[in-house]
Amino acid sequence: MNGQKTDAHIGRNVRAIREIRGIKQGYLASALSFSQQKISKLEQAESIDEEVLSRIADVLQVSAETIINFDQETVINNHVVNEPRHGDAMTAHADFKLFSKIMELYERLLESEKDKNLILATLKIQEEATLGAYSEDLHTVKKIA
């Protein structure tokens, strides 16, 4: 690849970009059909096969050159975060799955709140009935006394 830095530690760069993107090793492994252990080993490697690096770049939504030339200055200047994305279909699918999960959790929360309100209403009715009976008993005792 053109422009490759000779002192680049590609695996370390992959890890840094993965973490900046908020991507877990498990997700990267799954997207590449690798084990998490293989991702861990790749992130420790000074160099990575060009084809594998290209696949990793697609998942991380950056170019392979960005991974190779990655440095802290690049992050500070915001090039990695705002670089045009590759694989928007995968991102859209992941976003949809996340949205679906959030909606599922929200619906469960609403159902739980309905159940809680029903229980509280039942307890209030029971409390009022108990207090009403107690009040009648107290009134009867006062009459006798």
PDB file of C-alpha atoms in Angstrom, residues 1 8 11 29 64 70 72 76 79 87 116-117 140:
ATOM      1  CA  MET A   1       0.000   0.000   0.000  1.00  0.00           C
ATOM      2  CA  ALA A   8       3.213   1.827  12.209  1.00  0.00           C
ATOM      3  CA  GLY A  11      -2.817  -3.905  15.254  1.00  0.00           C
ATOM      4  CA  ALA A  29     -15.024 -10.784  15.378  1.00  0.00           C
ATOM      5  CA  ALA A  64      -7.221   0.810   5.254  1.00  0.00           C
ATOM      6  CA  PHE A  70      -3.453   6.476  12.217  1.00  0.00           C
ATOM      7  CA  GLN A  72      -3.224  10.755  17.836  1.00  0.00           C
ATOM      8  CA  ILE A  76      -7.459  15.332  17.470  1.00  0.00           C
ATOM      9  CA  HIS A  79     -10.370  12.877  10.539  1.00  0.00           C
ATOM     10  CA  GLY A  87     -20.736  -0.194   4.530  1.00  0.00           C
ATOM     11  CA  LYS A 116     -47.436  -1.451  38.971  1.00  0.00           C
ATOM     12  CA  ASN A 117     -50.311   1.042  38.683  1.00  0.00           C
ATOM     13  CA  THR A 140     -69.073   1.921  67.568  1.00  0.00           C
TER      14      THR A 140
END
